Amino acid sequence: LNSLTSITDQQAESLSTVRNLELNSLTTITDQQVESLSKVEVYLSLNGLTSITDEQAEILSGVSDLSLNGLTTITDQQAESLGKVEVYLSLNGLTSITDTQAESLSNGEYGLSLRGLTSITDKQAERLGKVKHLDLDGLTSLSDKQAQHLSKAKALRLAEHLQPLIDKYKKQ
């Protein structure tokens, strides 16, 4: 199904009964389709979408494991909604986030993947360090303060050259 660039409302309703669904070639989606697809039981991947509405983000927040790697920006409202995803949220297309968005995205006790970020602020690191399973593999550098905050994550994935700095604080 990954090659589908569009679907009908009826197709979305039919697909909503599966446990895992990847529709990574979809470039647009209607509210009705989002409503249907949000019923997917476990994993939903819509990596072809480059934008969603605030309402669609709220509807998608009910999906347990959600991948929206095509999004390059999100609003604060979308971050607040998507922060409710229970198990795992992947937003690897984001290249920057605000402090407010970092706070919203770190509210859940789930996993969070933000591999597109190349830098973060101290405040963002403090917020993101609360996430249990965190993937920030795109970061190119870290300050000591950021490493100290991020070392609190139960599982943290970073570029290999940053790991010794994290290990320094994990041992303390």
Tab-separated table of C-alpha atoms in Angstrom:
chain	number	residue	atom	x	y	z
A	1	LEU	CA	0.000	0.000	0.000
A	2	ASN	CA	3.018	2.271	0.264
A	3	SER	CA	2.705	3.209	-3.407
A	4	LEU	CA	-0.784	4.724	-3.052
A	5	THR	CA	-0.628	8.488	-3.493
A	6	SER	CA	-4.292	8.964	-2.607
A	7	ILE	CA	-7.149	6.980	-1.152
A	8	THR	CA	-10.894	7.413	-0.956
A	9	ASP	CA	-12.829	7.849	2.262
A	10	GLN	CA	-14.254	4.353	1.752
A	11	GLN	CA	-10.772	2.844	1.324
A	12	ALA	CA	-9.603	4.605	4.485
A	13	GLU	CA	-12.533	3.138	6.396
A	14	SER	CA	-11.725	-0.364	5.112
A	15	LEU	CA	-8.043	0.017	6.020
A	16	SER	CA	-8.877	1.154	9.546
A	17	THR	CA	-9.431	-2.416	10.736
A	18	VAL	CA	-5.789	-3.519	10.453
A	19	ARG	CA	-3.231	-3.527	13.296
A	20	ASN	CA	-0.359	-1.907	11.372
A	21	LEU	CA	-0.573	0.318	8.322
A	22	GLU	CA	1.985	2.142	6.202
A	23	LEU	CA	0.692	4.634	3.648
A	24	ASN	CA	3.935	6.515	3.130
A	25	SER	CA	3.182	7.761	-0.389
A	26	LEU	CA	0.031	9.647	0.579
A	27	THR	CA	0.696	13.343	0.102
A	28	THR	CA	-2.713	14.649	1.169
A	29	ILE	CA	-5.381	13.385	3.482
A	30	THR	CA	-8.881	14.524	4.383
A	31	ASP	CA	-10.279	14.886	7.891
A	32	GLN	CA	-12.638	11.962	7.187
A	33	GLN	CA	-9.711	9.765	6.146
A	34	VAL	CA	-7.715	10.747	9.232
A	35	GLU	CA	-10.723	9.919	11.388
A	36	SER	CA	-10.907	6.446	9.843
A	37	LEU	CA	-7.169	5.739	9.842
A	38	SER	CA	-6.836	6.824	13.478
A	39	LYS	CA	-8.657	3.591	14.350
A	40	VAL	CA	-5.639	1.509	13.236
A	41	GLU	CA	-4.909	-0.570	16.316
A	42	VAL	CA	-1.140	-0.302	16.766
A	43	TYR	CA	1.066	1.416	14.161
A	44	LEU	CA	0.254	4.045	11.550
A	45	SER	CA	2.853	5.504	9.210
A	46	LEU	CA	1.954	8.499	7.040
A	47	ASN	CA	5.453	9.682	6.156
A	48	GLY	CA	4.436	11.189	2.804
A	49	LEU	CA	2.377	13.931	4.394
A	50	THR	CA	4.198	17.248	4.462
A	51	SER	CA	1.515	19.050	6.435
A	52	ILE	CA	-1.506	18.322	8.593
A	53	THR	CA	-4.103	20.529	10.226
A	54	ASP	CA	-4.403	21.115	13.955
A	55	GLU	CA	-7.625	19.084	13.923
A	56	GLN	CA	-5.932	16.182	12.131
A	57	ALA	CA	-3.115	16.209	14.697
A	58	GLU	CA	-5.680	15.999	17.484
A	59	ILE	CA	-7.382	13.025	15.818
A	60	LEU	CA	-4.055	11.259	15.171
A	61	SER	CA	-3.036	11.694	18.818
A	62	GLY	CA	-5.122	8.617	19.593
A	63	VAL	CA	-2.858	6.334	17.535
A	64	SER	CA	-0.516	4.287	19.762
A	65	ASP	CA	2.528	4.337	17.465
A	66	LEU	CA	2.584	7.125	14.881
A	67	SER	CA	5.092	8.068	12.219
A	68	LEU	CA	4.819	11.453	10.460
A	69	ASN	CA	8.369	11.830	9.182
A	70	GLY	CA	7.363	13.960	6.186
A	71	LEU	CA	6.347	16.906	8.339
A	72	THR	CA	9.029	19.584	8.284
A	73	THR	CA	7.238	21.972	10.634
A	74	ILE	CA	4.445	21.725	13.184
A	75	THR	CA	2.451	24.286	15.102
A	76	ASP	CA	2.447	24.548	18.889
A	77	GLN	CA	-1.128	23.222	18.848
A	78	GLN	CA	-0.081	20.212	16.766
A	79	ALA	CA	2.812	19.519	19.142
A	80	GLU	CA	0.422	19.631	22.080
A	81	SER	CA	-1.887	17.135	20.382
A	82	LEU	CA	0.844	14.820	19.110
A	83	GLY	CA	2.410	14.841	22.576
A	84	LYS	CA	-0.529	12.654	23.630
A	85	VAL	CA	0.612	9.716	21.472
A	86	GLU	CA	0.991	6.889	23.985
A	87	VAL	CA	3.717	4.564	22.734
A	88	TYR	CA	5.979	6.076	20.071
A	89	LEU	CA	5.999	9.220	17.945
A	90	SER	CA	8.348	9.714	15.026
A	91	LEU	CA	8.770	13.234	13.601
A	92	ASN	CA	12.124	12.836	11.882
A	93	GLY	CA	11.412	15.487	9.227
A	94	LEU	CA	11.425	18.328	11.738
A	95	THR	CA	14.635	20.322	11.526
A	96	SER	CA	13.803	22.610	14.434
A	97	ILE	CA	11.318	22.874	17.277
A	98	THR	CA	10.435	25.587	19.751
A	99	ASP	CA	10.851	25.302	23.511
A	100	THR	CA	7.055	25.113	23.802
A	101	GLN	CA	6.940	22.269	21.289
A	102	ALA	CA	9.705	20.389	23.113
A	103	GLU	CA	7.692	20.650	26.306
A	104	SER	CA	4.525	19.380	24.624
A	105	LEU	CA	6.257	16.531	22.805
A	106	SER	CA	7.927	15.343	26.012
A	107	ASN	CA	4.712	15.152	28.036
A	108	GLY	CA	4.065	11.494	27.279
A	109	GLU	CA	5.933	8.548	28.675
A	110	TYR	CA	6.537	7.141	25.240
A	111	GLY	CA	9.340	7.059	22.767
A	112	LEU	CA	10.096	10.062	20.617
A	113	SER	CA	12.210	10.259	17.483
A	114	LEU	CA	13.416	13.657	16.264
A	115	ARG	CA	16.306	12.593	14.051
A	116	GLY	CA	16.077	15.689	11.849
A	117	LEU	CA	17.136	18.057	14.621
A	118	THR	CA	20.780	19.086	14.311
A	119	SER	CA	20.773	21.309	17.389
A	120	ILE	CA	18.653	21.970	20.469
A	121	THR	CA	18.585	24.554	23.248
A	122	ASP	CA	19.357	23.869	26.896
A	123	LYS	CA	15.678	24.235	27.725
A	124	GLN	CA	14.714	21.760	24.991
A	125	ALA	CA	17.295	19.290	26.284
A	126	GLU	CA	15.854	19.626	29.778
A	127	ARG	CA	12.352	18.867	28.477
A	128	LEU	CA	13.383	16.090	26.105
A	129	GLY	CA	15.443	14.389	28.814
A	130	LYS	CA	12.138	13.375	30.412
A	131	VAL	CA	11.268	11.112	27.465
A	132	LYS	CA	12.004	7.455	28.228
A	133	HIS	CA	13.131	6.412	24.741
A	134	LEU	CA	14.596	9.285	22.770
A	135	ASP	CA	16.223	9.340	19.336
A	136	LEU	CA	18.188	12.493	18.509
A	137	ASP	CA	20.588	10.879	16.069
A	138	GLY	CA	20.834	14.062	13.969
A	139	LEU	CA	22.402	16.244	16.666
A	140	THR	CA	25.883	17.358	15.691
A	141	SER	CA	26.993	18.766	19.044
A	142	LEU	CA	25.943	19.032	22.686
A	143	SER	CA	26.893	21.290	25.534
A	144	ASP	CA	27.697	19.782	28.918
A	145	LYS	CA	24.411	21.103	30.264
A	146	GLN	CA	22.445	19.537	27.407
A	147	ALA	CA	24.232	16.219	27.870
A	148	GLN	CA	23.439	16.293	31.580
A	149	HIS	CA	19.720	16.766	30.843
A	150	LEU	CA	19.590	14.184	28.061
A	151	SER	CA	21.420	11.592	30.135
A	152	LYS	CA	18.219	11.238	32.176
A	153	ALA	CA	16.431	9.518	29.286
A	154	LYS	CA	16.160	5.775	29.919
A	155	ALA	CA	17.233	4.989	26.355
A	156	LEU	CA	18.932	7.589	24.204
A	157	ARG	CA	20.158	7.304	20.641
A	158	LEU	CA	22.682	9.901	19.508
A	159	ALA	CA	25.471	10.199	16.990
A	160	GLU	CA	28.336	8.004	18.144
A	161	HIS	CA	30.734	10.903	18.760
A	162	LEU	CA	28.318	12.410	21.346
A	163	GLN	CA	27.846	9.247	23.373
A	164	PRO	CA	30.942	9.669	25.614
A	165	LEU	CA	29.572	12.991	26.872
A	166	ILE	CA	26.258	11.349	27.785
A	167	ASP	CA	28.068	8.413	29.426
A	168	LYS	CA	29.989	10.883	31.591
A	169	TYR	CA	26.730	12.086	33.157
A	170	LYS	CA	25.074	8.671	33.329
A	171	LYS	CA	27.882	7.540	35.639
A	172	GLN	CA	27.336	10.406	38.062
